[in-house]
Amino acid sequence: MQLFVPGEPSDPPAGLSYPEALTRPGQSPAQPVFGLLLAFSAFALITPLFAQLILRVGHLFRGGEWADYLEAANSYLVVEGPVSGLLALALLTPICMLLVRYVNGIRPRWLFSVQPGPRWRYLLMCLVVAVVILNAVLWVGYAVKGVPEFHGGDAGWLVYLVALSITSPLQAVAEEVFFRGYLLQGIGTAVGHGAWGTWAGVVGSAAVFAMLHGTQNPALFAHRLSFGLIMGALVVVTGGLEAGIAAHVVNNLGAYAYALFTSSIAELKSTTAITWTDAAFDIAGFAIFAVVAWWLGRRLQVAVTTP
């Protein structure tokens, strides 16, 4: 039984939806399962090791006791804390591309869309839509719940803002590539063609996405599960990751930016619970964005099956 494909990669057959795009003629049924196991192993082993490597480098420059530095980094009291985690997760993009190439035997461009490859015009338009809709819904929520107190930012806020503006989008892209990309495609391909495989991929990847966020109350879990389900459905109906990437990038950048000027990054890091009202507003924003992104994809006639 061949689990790796060292030869020339191939393209999937014509007429497949995005969740089925890892299908290859002559493919072993064990290959997508083996790829998923390797993906989870990389998430569990490689990303934390890389984060530790970045922190070790940061400690060399800052000095002091390692235990004190590590506690400050894990609490996001130094900028290397969030940056190390974000850059470690960003590794998931090349890892998934390598898995698609050498385990599934498919050209990595099919990981991004059924065009294949990123559809840049659609991605940029979705980014604009996400900025407008997610911020509009946020401020509607403020009008209902009350506007938080804004301040001038804590000491070093500019360093955090620049560092997070660079690394957070890389992490958001990587999480979409990993969860709505490789996991969704791997589950969809392993389960089989048709609606069952498609929605098994959407639900399975969304559930894993929510559970891997650690300690959280039911409202916060529902918030993250809903995000995964909505973005997974968008992948199916638009044939690619662009809309999910746009929403994820804007959501994360917005969370960091608002935290810098209303509370702190450290307080954002320690969030394990939100109210059902907060969850409802955020989920509504994701749903409205999804409808507009789907409509925009229809207008642009983006491909939804392999050519």
PDB file of C-alpha atoms in Angstrom:
ATOM      1  CA  MET A   1       0.000   0.000   0.000  1.00  0.00           C
ATOM      2  CA  GLN A   2       1.539   3.277  -1.147  1.00  0.00           C
ATOM      3  CA  LEU A   3       1.122   6.136   1.340  1.00  0.00           C
ATOM      4  CA  PHE A   4       3.483   8.650  -0.282  1.00  0.00           C
ATOM      5  CA  VAL A   5       3.450   9.794  -3.917  1.00  0.00           C
ATOM      6  CA  PRO A   6       7.031  10.766  -4.847  1.00  0.00           C
ATOM      7  CA  GLY A   7       6.364  11.023  -8.576  1.00  0.00           C
ATOM      8  CA  GLU A   8       4.766  13.775 -10.611  1.00  0.00           C
ATOM      9  CA  PRO A   9       1.636  15.187  -8.895  1.00  0.00           C
ATOM     10  CA  SER A  10      -1.647  15.108 -10.761  1.00  0.00           C
ATOM     11  CA  ASP A  11      -4.835  17.130 -11.041  1.00  0.00           C
ATOM     12  CA  PRO A  12      -8.204  15.874  -9.772  1.00  0.00           C
ATOM     13  CA  PRO A  13     -10.828  14.687 -12.260  1.00  0.00           C
ATOM     14  CA  ALA A  14     -13.263  17.216 -13.724  1.00  0.00           C
ATOM     15  CA  GLY A  15     -16.547  18.141 -12.088  1.00  0.00           C
ATOM     16  CA  LEU A  16     -15.572  17.669  -8.434  1.00  0.00           C
ATOM     17  CA  SER A  17     -16.541  20.065  -5.644  1.00  0.00           C
ATOM     18  CA  TYR A  18     -13.890  21.604  -3.402  1.00  0.00           C
ATOM     19  CA  PRO A  19     -14.221  18.973  -0.617  1.00  0.00           C
ATOM     20  CA  GLU A  20     -13.495  16.247  -3.197  1.00  0.00           C
ATOM     21  CA  ALA A  21     -10.502  17.946  -4.824  1.00  0.00           C
ATOM     22  CA  LEU A  22      -7.906  15.635  -3.266  1.00  0.00           C
ATOM     23  CA  THR A  23      -9.290  12.746  -5.318  1.00  0.00           C
ATOM     24  CA  ARG A  24      -6.755  11.131  -7.621  1.00  0.00           C
ATOM     25  CA  PRO A  25      -7.181   8.176 -10.014  1.00  0.00           C
ATOM     26  CA  GLY A  26      -5.766   5.021  -8.437  1.00  0.00           C
ATOM     27  CA  GLN A  27      -5.643   6.623  -5.013  1.00  0.00           C
ATOM     28  CA  SER A  28      -5.425   4.322  -1.999  1.00  0.00           C
ATOM     29  CA  PRO A  29      -8.357   4.767   0.433  1.00  0.00           C
ATOM     30  CA  ALA A  30      -5.762   5.005   3.216  1.00  0.00           C
ATOM     31  CA  GLN A  31      -4.018   8.057   1.741  1.00  0.00           C
ATOM     32  CA  PRO A  32      -6.466  10.782   2.850  1.00  0.00           C
ATOM     33  CA  VAL A  33      -6.663   9.217   6.326  1.00  0.00           C
ATOM     34  CA  PHE A  34      -2.861   9.021   6.530  1.00  0.00           C
ATOM     35  CA  GLY A  35      -2.653  12.666   5.439  1.00  0.00           C
ATOM     36  CA  LEU A  36      -5.087  13.723   8.167  1.00  0.00           C
ATOM     37  CA  LEU A  37      -3.045  11.880  10.806  1.00  0.00           C
ATOM     38  CA  LEU A  38       0.119  13.622   9.641  1.00  0.00           C
ATOM     39  CA  ALA A  39      -1.682  16.992   9.651  1.00  0.00           C
ATOM     40  CA  PHE A  40      -2.814  16.545  13.263  1.00  0.00           C
ATOM     41  CA  SER A  41       0.675  15.363  14.232  1.00  0.00           C
ATOM     42  CA  ALA A  42       2.201  18.491  12.704  1.00  0.00           C
ATOM     43  CA  PHE A  43      -0.310  20.685  14.526  1.00  0.00           C
ATOM     44  CA  ALA A  44       0.418  18.999  17.846  1.00  0.00           C
ATOM     45  CA  LEU A  45       4.200  18.669  17.567  1.00  0.00           C
ATOM     46  CA  ILE A  46       5.800  21.018  15.045  1.00  0.00           C
ATOM     47  CA  THR A  47       3.888  24.238  15.780  1.00  0.00           C
ATOM     48  CA  PRO A  48       4.567  24.297  19.554  1.00  0.00           C
ATOM     49  CA  LEU A  49       8.233  23.450  18.967  1.00  0.00           C
ATOM     50  CA  PHE A  50       8.561  26.331  16.506  1.00  0.00           C
ATOM     51  CA  ALA A  51       6.844  28.697  18.958  1.00  0.00           C
ATOM     52  CA  GLN A  52       9.327  27.647  21.634  1.00  0.00           C
ATOM     53  CA  LEU A  53      12.211  28.301  19.236  1.00  0.00           C
ATOM     54  CA  ILE A  54      11.001  31.867  18.649  1.00  0.00           C
ATOM     55  CA  LEU A  55      10.664  32.431  22.391  1.00  0.00           C
ATOM     56  CA  ARG A  56      14.181  31.112  22.967  1.00  0.00           C
ATOM     57  CA  VAL A  57      15.499  33.670  20.486  1.00  0.00           C
ATOM     58  CA  GLY A  58      13.473  36.418  22.186  1.00  0.00           C
ATOM     59  CA  HIS A  59      14.862  35.412  25.557  1.00  0.00           C
ATOM     60  CA  LEU A  60      18.414  35.730  24.241  1.00  0.00           C
ATOM     61  CA  PHE A  61      17.756  39.390  23.485  1.00  0.00           C
ATOM     62  CA  ARG A  62      15.787  40.237  26.647  1.00  0.00           C
ATOM     63  CA  GLY A  63      17.795  38.205  29.143  1.00  0.00           C
ATOM     64  CA  GLY A  64      16.648  37.484  32.679  1.00  0.00           C
ATOM     65  CA  GLU A  65      15.234  34.276  34.113  1.00  0.00           C
ATOM     66  CA  TRP A  66      13.706  31.920  31.544  1.00  0.00           C
ATOM     67  CA  ALA A  67      10.762  31.040  33.794  1.00  0.00           C
ATOM     68  CA  ASP A  68       9.841  34.715  34.287  1.00  0.00           C
ATOM     69  CA  TYR A  69      10.192  35.435  30.581  1.00  0.00           C
ATOM     70  CA  LEU A  70       8.108  32.399  29.625  1.00  0.00           C
ATOM     71  CA  GLU A  71       5.337  33.425  32.021  1.00  0.00           C
ATOM     72  CA  ALA A  72       5.279  36.945  30.548  1.00  0.00           C
ATOM     73  CA  ALA A  73       5.269  35.572  26.988  1.00  0.00           C
ATOM     74  CA  ASN A  74       2.462  33.098  27.686  1.00  0.00           C
ATOM     75  CA  SER A  75       0.431  35.957  29.188  1.00  0.00           C
ATOM     76  CA  TYR A  76       1.157  38.156  26.128  1.00  0.00           C
ATOM     77  CA  LEU A  77       2.922  40.716  28.316  1.00  0.00           C
ATOM     78  CA  VAL A  78       5.796  40.771  25.803  1.00  0.00           C
ATOM     79  CA  VAL A  79       5.206  40.945  22.059  1.00  0.00           C
ATOM     80  CA  GLU A  80       7.049  37.683  21.389  1.00  0.00           C
ATOM     81  CA  GLY A  81       4.199  35.869  23.157  1.00  0.00           C
ATOM     82  CA  PRO A  82       1.512  36.385  20.517  1.00  0.00           C
ATOM     83  CA  VAL A  83       4.012  36.583  17.650  1.00  0.00           C
ATOM     84  CA  SER A  84       5.519  33.176  18.447  1.00  0.00           C
ATOM     85  CA  GLY A  85       2.115  31.509  18.431  1.00  0.00           C
ATOM     86  CA  LEU A  86       0.975  33.262  15.260  1.00  0.00           C
ATOM     87  CA  LEU A  87       4.138  32.441  13.311  1.00  0.00           C
ATOM     88  CA  ALA A  88       4.033  28.836  14.530  1.00  0.00           C
ATOM     89  CA  LEU A  89       0.485  28.450  13.227  1.00  0.00           C
ATOM     90  CA  ALA A  90       1.537  30.111   9.961  1.00  0.00           C
ATOM     91  CA  LEU A  91       3.702  27.024   9.360  1.00  0.00           C
ATOM     92  CA  LEU A  92       0.495  25.086   8.709  1.00  0.00           C
ATOM     93  CA  THR A  93       0.253  26.587   5.215  1.00  0.00           C
ATOM     94  CA  PRO A  94       3.487  25.061   3.832  1.00  0.00           C
ATOM     95  CA  ILE A  95       2.874  21.875   5.847  1.00  0.00           C
ATOM     96  CA  CYS A  96      -0.535  21.381   4.222  1.00  0.00           C
ATOM     97  CA  MET A  97       0.875  22.120   0.781  1.00  0.00           C
ATOM     98  CA  LEU A  98       3.553  19.461   1.305  1.00  0.00           C
ATOM     99  CA  LEU A  99       0.944  16.946   2.454  1.00  0.00           C
ATOM    100  CA  VAL A 100      -1.207  17.613  -0.604  1.00  0.00           C
ATOM    101  CA  ARG A 101       1.817  17.155  -2.858  1.00  0.00           C
ATOM    102  CA  TYR A 102       3.530  14.123  -1.337  1.00  0.00           C
ATOM    103  CA  VAL A 103       0.761  12.226   0.472  1.00  0.00           C
ATOM    104  CA  ASN A 104      -2.252  12.928  -1.729  1.00  0.00           C
ATOM    105  CA  GLY A 105      -0.272  13.261  -4.957  1.00  0.00           C
ATOM    106  CA  ILE A 106      -2.179  16.398  -6.001  1.00  0.00           C
ATOM    107  CA  ARG A 107      -0.733  19.742  -7.073  1.00  0.00           C
ATOM    108  CA  PRO A 108      -0.902  22.077  -4.033  1.00  0.00           C
ATOM    109  CA  ARG A 109      -2.730  24.818  -5.937  1.00  0.00           C
ATOM    110  CA  TRP A 110      -5.948  22.780  -5.550  1.00  0.00           C
ATOM    111  CA  LEU A 111      -5.783  23.466  -1.825  1.00  0.00           C
ATOM    112  CA  PHE A 112      -6.825  27.091  -2.406  1.00  0.00           C
ATOM    113  CA  SER A 113      -9.667  26.768  -4.893  1.00  0.00           C
ATOM    114  CA  VAL A 114     -11.054  24.731  -7.771  1.00  0.00           C
ATOM    115  CA  GLN A 115      -9.900  27.358 -10.265  1.00  0.00           C
ATOM    116  CA  PRO A 116      -7.187  26.162  -9.185  1.00  0.00           C
ATOM    117  CA  GLY A 117      -5.104  28.548  -7.055  1.00  0.00           C
ATOM    118  CA  PRO A 118      -6.088  31.716  -5.183  1.00  0.00           C
ATOM    119  CA  ARG A 119      -8.611  33.955  -6.941  1.00  0.00           C
ATOM    120  CA  TRP A 120      -7.025  37.252  -5.946  1.00  0.00           C
ATOM    121  CA  ARG A 121      -9.737  39.592  -7.212  1.00  0.00           C
ATOM    122  CA  TYR A 122     -12.402  37.724  -5.271  1.00  0.00           C
ATOM    123  CA  LEU A 123     -10.193  37.629  -2.161  1.00  0.00           C
ATOM    124  CA  LEU A 124      -9.574  41.398  -2.205  1.00  0.00           C
ATOM    125  CA  MET A 125     -13.258  42.150  -2.696  1.00  0.00           C
ATOM    126  CA  CYS A 126     -14.163  39.819   0.181  1.00  0.00           C
ATOM    127  CA  LEU A 127     -11.653  41.616   2.408  1.00  0.00           C
ATOM    128  CA  VAL A 128     -13.413  44.927   1.766  1.00  0.00           C
ATOM    129  CA  VAL A 129     -16.814  43.342   2.401  1.00  0.00           C
ATOM    130  CA  ALA A 130     -15.556  41.779   5.652  1.00  0.00           C
ATOM    131  CA  VAL A 131     -14.157  45.087   6.926  1.00  0.00           C
ATOM    132  CA  VAL A 132     -17.455  46.866   6.296  1.00  0.00           C
ATOM    133  CA  ILE A 133     -19.872  44.200   7.539  1.00  0.00           C
ATOM    134  CA  LEU A 134     -18.002  42.883  10.576  1.00  0.00           C
ATOM    135  CA  ASN A 135     -17.250  46.376  11.857  1.00  0.00           C
ATOM    136  CA  ALA A 136     -20.821  47.537  11.187  1.00  0.00           C
ATOM    137  CA  VAL A 137     -22.284  44.617  13.144  1.00  0.00           C
ATOM    138  CA  LEU A 138     -19.761  45.212  15.950  1.00  0.00           C
ATOM    139  CA  TRP A 139     -20.862  48.834  16.337  1.00  0.00           C
ATOM    140  CA  VAL A 140     -24.522  47.876  16.195  1.00  0.00           C
ATOM    141  CA  GLY A 141     -23.723  45.588  19.099  1.00  0.00           C
ATOM    142  CA  TYR A 142     -22.023  48.461  20.910  1.00  0.00           C
ATOM    143  CA  ALA A 143     -25.147  50.562  20.377  1.00  0.00           C
ATOM    144  CA  VAL A 144     -27.223  47.857  22.060  1.00  0.00           C
ATOM    145  CA  LYS A 145     -24.802  46.767  24.819  1.00  0.00           C
ATOM    146  CA  GLY A 146     -22.856  49.986  25.352  1.00  0.00           C
ATOM    147  CA  VAL A 147     -19.653  51.335  23.849  1.00  0.00           C
ATOM    148  CA  PRO A 148     -16.489  50.228  25.678  1.00  0.00           C
ATOM    149  CA  GLU A 149     -14.142  52.842  27.042  1.00  0.00           C
ATOM    150  CA  PHE A 150     -11.351  53.590  24.574  1.00  0.00           C
ATOM    151  CA  HIS A 151      -7.889  54.671  25.743  1.00  0.00           C
ATOM    152  CA  GLY A 152      -4.640  55.707  24.106  1.00  0.00           C
ATOM    153  CA  GLY A 153      -3.097  52.271  24.275  1.00  0.00           C
ATOM    154  CA  ASP A 154      -0.710  50.740  26.792  1.00  0.00           C
ATOM    155  CA  ALA A 155       3.043  51.281  26.664  1.00  0.00           C
ATOM    156  CA  GLY A 156       4.498  49.611  23.588  1.00  0.00           C
ATOM    157  CA  TRP A 157       1.167  49.479  21.779  1.00  0.00           C
ATOM    158  CA  LEU A 158       2.740  50.519  18.475  1.00  0.00           C
ATOM    159  CA  VAL A 159       5.151  47.562  18.558  1.00  0.00           C
ATOM    160  CA  TYR A 160       2.225  45.210  19.178  1.00  0.00           C
ATOM    161  CA  LEU A 161       0.167  46.826  16.418  1.00  0.00           C
ATOM    162  CA  VAL A 162       2.914  46.515  13.798  1.00  0.00           C
ATOM    163  CA  ALA A 163       3.916  42.979  14.814  1.00  0.00           C
ATOM    164  CA  LEU A 164       0.339  41.682  14.939  1.00  0.00           C
ATOM    165  CA  SER A 165      -0.602  43.391  11.671  1.00  0.00           C
ATOM    166  CA  ILE A 166       2.124  41.358   9.963  1.00  0.00           C
ATOM    167  CA  THR A 167       1.804  38.005  11.716  1.00  0.00           C
ATOM    168  CA  SER A 168      -1.940  37.751  12.393  1.00  0.00           C
ATOM    169  CA  PRO A 169      -2.939  37.585   8.694  1.00  0.00           C
ATOM    170  CA  LEU A 170      -0.374  34.802   8.155  1.00  0.00           C
ATOM    171  CA  GLN A 171      -1.927  32.850  11.019  1.00  0.00           C
ATOM    172  CA  ALA A 172      -5.486  33.460   9.788  1.00  0.00           C
ATOM    173  CA  VAL A 173      -4.608  32.267   6.279  1.00  0.00           C
ATOM    174  CA  ALA A 174      -2.894  29.187   7.711  1.00  0.00           C
ATOM    175  CA  GLU A 175      -5.867  28.263   9.895  1.00  0.00           C
ATOM    176  CA  GLU A 176      -8.177  28.482   6.895  1.00  0.00           C
ATOM    177  CA  VAL A 177      -5.768  26.392   4.804  1.00  0.00           C
ATOM    178  CA  PHE A 178      -5.549  23.824   7.618  1.00  0.00           C
ATOM    179  CA  PHE A 179      -9.178  23.629   8.836  1.00  0.00           C
ATOM    180  CA  ARG A 180     -11.334  24.704   5.881  1.00  0.00           C
ATOM    181  CA  GLY A 181      -8.711  23.491   3.425  1.00  0.00           C
ATOM    182  CA  TYR A 182      -6.800  20.316   4.158  1.00  0.00           C
ATOM    183  CA  LEU A 183      -9.025  18.915   6.925  1.00  0.00           C
ATOM    184  CA  LEU A 184     -12.237  19.615   5.029  1.00  0.00           C
ATOM    185  CA  GLN A 185     -10.838  18.139   1.814  1.00  0.00           C
ATOM    186  CA  GLY A 186      -9.268  15.191   3.630  1.00  0.00           C
ATOM    187  CA  ILE A 187     -12.462  14.293   5.486  1.00  0.00           C
ATOM    188  CA  GLY A 188     -14.568  14.835   2.350  1.00  0.00           C
ATOM    189  CA  THR A 189     -12.283  12.630   0.263  1.00  0.00           C
ATOM    190  CA  ALA A 190     -11.996   9.923   2.955  1.00  0.00           C
ATOM    191  CA  VAL A 191     -15.754   9.710   3.563  1.00  0.00           C
ATOM    192  CA  GLY A 192     -16.635   9.611  -0.132  1.00  0.00           C
ATOM    193  CA  HIS A 193     -18.218  11.616  -2.911  1.00  0.00           C
ATOM    194  CA  GLY A 194     -21.588  13.319  -2.734  1.00  0.00           C
ATOM    195  CA  ALA A 195     -23.396  15.357  -0.107  1.00  0.00           C
ATOM    196  CA  TRP A 196     -22.449  13.054   2.760  1.00  0.00           C
ATOM    197  CA  GLY A 197     -18.719  13.503   2.196  1.00  0.00           C
ATOM    198  CA  THR A 198     -19.085  17.234   1.591  1.00  0.00           C
ATOM    199  CA  TRP A 199     -20.970  18.047   4.771  1.00  0.00           C
ATOM    200  CA  ALA A 200     -19.006  15.544   6.850  1.00  0.00           C
ATOM    201  CA  GLY A 201     -15.975  17.632   5.884  1.00  0.00           C
ATOM    202  CA  VAL A 202     -17.701  20.904   6.794  1.00  0.00           C
ATOM    203  CA  VAL A 203     -19.028  19.718  10.166  1.00  0.00           C
ATOM    204  CA  GLY A 204     -15.940  17.693  11.077  1.00  0.00           C
ATOM    205  CA  SER A 205     -13.475  20.488  10.337  1.00  0.00           C
ATOM    206  CA  ALA A 206     -15.665  23.031  12.190  1.00  0.00           C
ATOM    207  CA  ALA A 207     -15.901  20.813  15.268  1.00  0.00           C
ATOM    208  CA  VAL A 208     -12.126  20.284  15.360  1.00  0.00           C
ATOM    209  CA  PHE A 209     -11.572  24.025  14.866  1.00  0.00           C
ATOM    210  CA  ALA A 210     -13.773  24.870  17.848  1.00  0.00           C
ATOM    211  CA  MET A 211     -12.390  22.176  20.144  1.00  0.00           C
ATOM    212  CA  LEU A 212      -8.739  23.051  19.506  1.00  0.00           C
ATOM    213  CA  HIS A 213      -9.272  26.576  20.875  1.00  0.00           C
ATOM    214  CA  GLY A 214      -8.893  25.275  24.427  1.00  0.00           C
ATOM    215  CA  THR A 215     -10.897  26.258  27.508  1.00  0.00           C
ATOM    216  CA  GLN A 216     -14.135  28.064  26.604  1.00  0.00           C
ATOM    217  CA  ASN A 217     -17.658  28.432  27.875  1.00  0.00           C
ATOM    218  CA  PRO A 218     -20.636  27.166  25.811  1.00  0.00           C
ATOM    219  CA  ALA A 219     -21.282  30.579  24.227  1.00  0.00           C
ATOM    220  CA  LEU A 220     -17.661  30.947  23.090  1.00  0.00           C
ATOM    221  CA  PHE A 221     -17.626  27.359  21.799  1.00  0.00           C
ATOM    222  CA  ALA A 222     -20.853  28.024  19.859  1.00  0.00           C
ATOM    223  CA  HIS A 223     -19.267  31.214  18.474  1.00  0.00           C
ATOM    224  CA  ARG A 224     -16.236  29.339  17.140  1.00  0.00           C
ATOM    225  CA  LEU A 225     -18.226  26.340  15.935  1.00  0.00           C
ATOM    226  CA  SER A 226     -20.605  28.640  14.057  1.00  0.00           C
ATOM    227  CA  PHE A 227     -17.678  30.451  12.439  1.00  0.00           C
ATOM    228  CA  GLY A 228     -16.277  27.109  11.262  1.00  0.00           C
ATOM    229  CA  LEU A 229     -19.637  25.916   9.932  1.00  0.00           C
ATOM    230  CA  ILE A 230     -20.381  29.168   8.101  1.00  0.00           C
ATOM    231  CA  MET A 231     -16.930  29.446   6.552  1.00  0.00           C
ATOM    232  CA  GLY A 232     -16.954  25.751   5.650  1.00  0.00           C
ATOM    233  CA  ALA A 233     -20.277  26.156   3.886  1.00  0.00           C
ATOM    234  CA  LEU A 234     -18.850  29.170   2.053  1.00  0.00           C
ATOM    235  CA  VAL A 235     -15.963  27.013   0.829  1.00  0.00           C
ATOM    236  CA  VAL A 236     -18.448  24.557  -0.661  1.00  0.00           C
ATOM    237  CA  VAL A 237     -20.673  27.124  -2.389  1.00  0.00           C
ATOM    238  CA  THR A 238     -17.810  29.337  -3.653  1.00  0.00           C
ATOM    239  CA  GLY A 239     -15.292  26.616  -4.485  1.00  0.00           C
ATOM    240  CA  GLY A 240     -12.382  28.041  -2.500  1.00  0.00           C
ATOM    241  CA  LEU A 241     -10.924  29.522   0.664  1.00  0.00           C
ATOM    242  CA  GLU A 242     -10.949  33.208  -0.269  1.00  0.00           C
ATOM    243  CA  ALA A 243     -14.089  34.290   1.605  1.00  0.00           C
ATOM    244  CA  GLY A 244     -13.093  32.402   4.741  1.00  0.00           C
ATOM    245  CA  ILE A 245      -9.593  33.859   4.628  1.00  0.00           C
ATOM    246  CA  ALA A 246     -11.004  37.368   4.312  1.00  0.00           C
ATOM    247  CA  ALA A 247     -13.377  36.970   7.262  1.00  0.00           C
ATOM    248  CA  HIS A 248     -10.719  35.319   9.419  1.00  0.00           C
ATOM    249  CA  VAL A 249      -8.082  37.975   8.711  1.00  0.00           C
ATOM    250  CA  VAL A 250     -10.455  40.879   9.388  1.00  0.00           C
ATOM    251  CA  ASN A 251     -11.944  39.246  12.488  1.00  0.00           C
ATOM    252  CA  ASN A 252      -8.542  38.572  14.061  1.00  0.00           C
ATOM    253  CA  LEU A 253      -7.011  41.921  13.171  1.00  0.00           C
ATOM    254  CA  GLY A 254     -10.112  43.663  14.501  1.00  0.00           C
ATOM    255  CA  ALA A 255      -9.992  41.706  17.747  1.00  0.00           C
ATOM    256  CA  TYR A 256      -6.349  42.664  18.335  1.00  0.00           C
ATOM    257  CA  ALA A 257      -6.827  46.296  17.316  1.00  0.00           C
ATOM    258  CA  TYR A 258      -9.898  46.863  19.490  1.00  0.00           C
ATOM    259  CA  ALA A 259      -8.223  45.080  22.419  1.00  0.00           C
ATOM    260  CA  LEU A 260      -5.197  47.368  22.176  1.00  0.00           C
ATOM    261  CA  PHE A 261      -7.375  50.451  22.669  1.00  0.00           C
ATOM    262  CA  THR A 262     -10.137  49.150  24.959  1.00  0.00           C
ATOM    263  CA  SER A 263      -8.517  46.565  27.246  1.00  0.00           C
ATOM    264  CA  SER A 264      -5.212  44.846  26.444  1.00  0.00           C
ATOM    265  CA  ILE A 265      -3.775  41.997  24.406  1.00  0.00           C
ATOM    266  CA  ALA A 266      -3.107  40.140  27.662  1.00  0.00           C
ATOM    267  CA  GLU A 267      -6.789  40.399  28.605  1.00  0.00           C
ATOM    268  CA  LEU A 268      -7.818  39.205  25.129  1.00  0.00           C
ATOM    269  CA  LYS A 269      -5.490  36.211  25.533  1.00  0.00           C
ATOM    270  CA  SER A 270      -7.129  35.240  28.825  1.00  0.00           C
ATOM    271  CA  THR A 271     -10.677  35.283  27.410  1.00  0.00           C
ATOM    272  CA  THR A 272     -12.372  31.941  28.024  1.00  0.00           C
ATOM    273  CA  ALA A 273     -15.986  33.091  28.238  1.00  0.00           C
ATOM    274  CA  ILE A 274     -18.342  35.450  26.434  1.00  0.00           C
ATOM    275  CA  THR A 275     -22.058  36.130  26.796  1.00  0.00           C
ATOM    276  CA  TRP A 276     -24.669  34.642  24.512  1.00  0.00           C
ATOM    277  CA  THR A 277     -25.485  38.187  23.392  1.00  0.00           C
ATOM    278  CA  ASP A 278     -21.897  38.743  22.263  1.00  0.00           C
ATOM    279  CA  ALA A 279     -21.902  35.384  20.501  1.00  0.00           C
ATOM    280  CA  ALA A 280     -25.199  36.160  18.753  1.00  0.00           C
ATOM    281  CA  PHE A 281     -23.950  39.471  17.367  1.00  0.00           C
ATOM    282  CA  ASP A 282     -20.713  37.946  16.088  1.00  0.00           C
ATOM    283  CA  ILE A 283     -22.477  34.956  14.521  1.00  0.00           C
ATOM    284  CA  ALA A 284     -24.941  37.343  12.857  1.00  0.00           C
ATOM    285  CA  GLY A 285     -22.005  39.274  11.416  1.00  0.00           C
ATOM    286  CA  PHE A 286     -20.446  36.094  10.029  1.00  0.00           C
ATOM    287  CA  ALA A 287     -23.766  35.011   8.527  1.00  0.00           C
ATOM    288  CA  ILE A 288     -24.401  38.382   6.851  1.00  0.00           C
ATOM    289  CA  PHE A 289     -20.870  38.401   5.480  1.00  0.00           C
ATOM    290  CA  ALA A 290     -21.350  34.863   4.154  1.00  0.00           C
ATOM    291  CA  VAL A 291     -24.498  35.802   2.253  1.00  0.00           C
ATOM    292  CA  VAL A 292     -22.824  38.828   0.658  1.00  0.00           C
ATOM    293  CA  ALA A 293     -19.645  36.855  -0.141  1.00  0.00           C
ATOM    294  CA  TRP A 294     -21.731  34.086  -1.733  1.00  0.00           C
ATOM    295  CA  TRP A 295     -23.666  36.671  -3.791  1.00  0.00           C
ATOM    296  CA  LEU A 296     -20.419  38.336  -4.826  1.00  0.00           C
ATOM    297  CA  GLY A 297     -19.011  34.983  -5.919  1.00  0.00           C
ATOM    298  CA  ARG A 298     -22.102  34.386  -8.042  1.00  0.00           C
ATOM    299  CA  ARG A 299     -21.708  37.798  -9.637  1.00  0.00           C
ATOM    300  CA  LEU A 300     -18.051  37.087 -10.427  1.00  0.00           C
ATOM    301  CA  GLN A 301     -18.957  33.589 -11.642  1.00  0.00           C
ATOM    302  CA  VAL A 302     -16.255  31.938  -9.536  1.00  0.00           C
ATOM    303  CA  ALA A 303     -15.802  28.247 -10.259  1.00  0.00           C
ATOM    304  CA  VAL A 304     -17.383  25.813  -7.798  1.00  0.00           C
ATOM    305  CA  THR A 305     -16.203  22.557  -9.414  1.00  0.00           C
ATOM    306  CA  THR A 306     -12.933  21.403 -10.933  1.00  0.00           C
ATOM    307  CA  PRO A 307     -12.605  22.228 -14.654  1.00  0.00           C
TER     308      PRO A 307
END
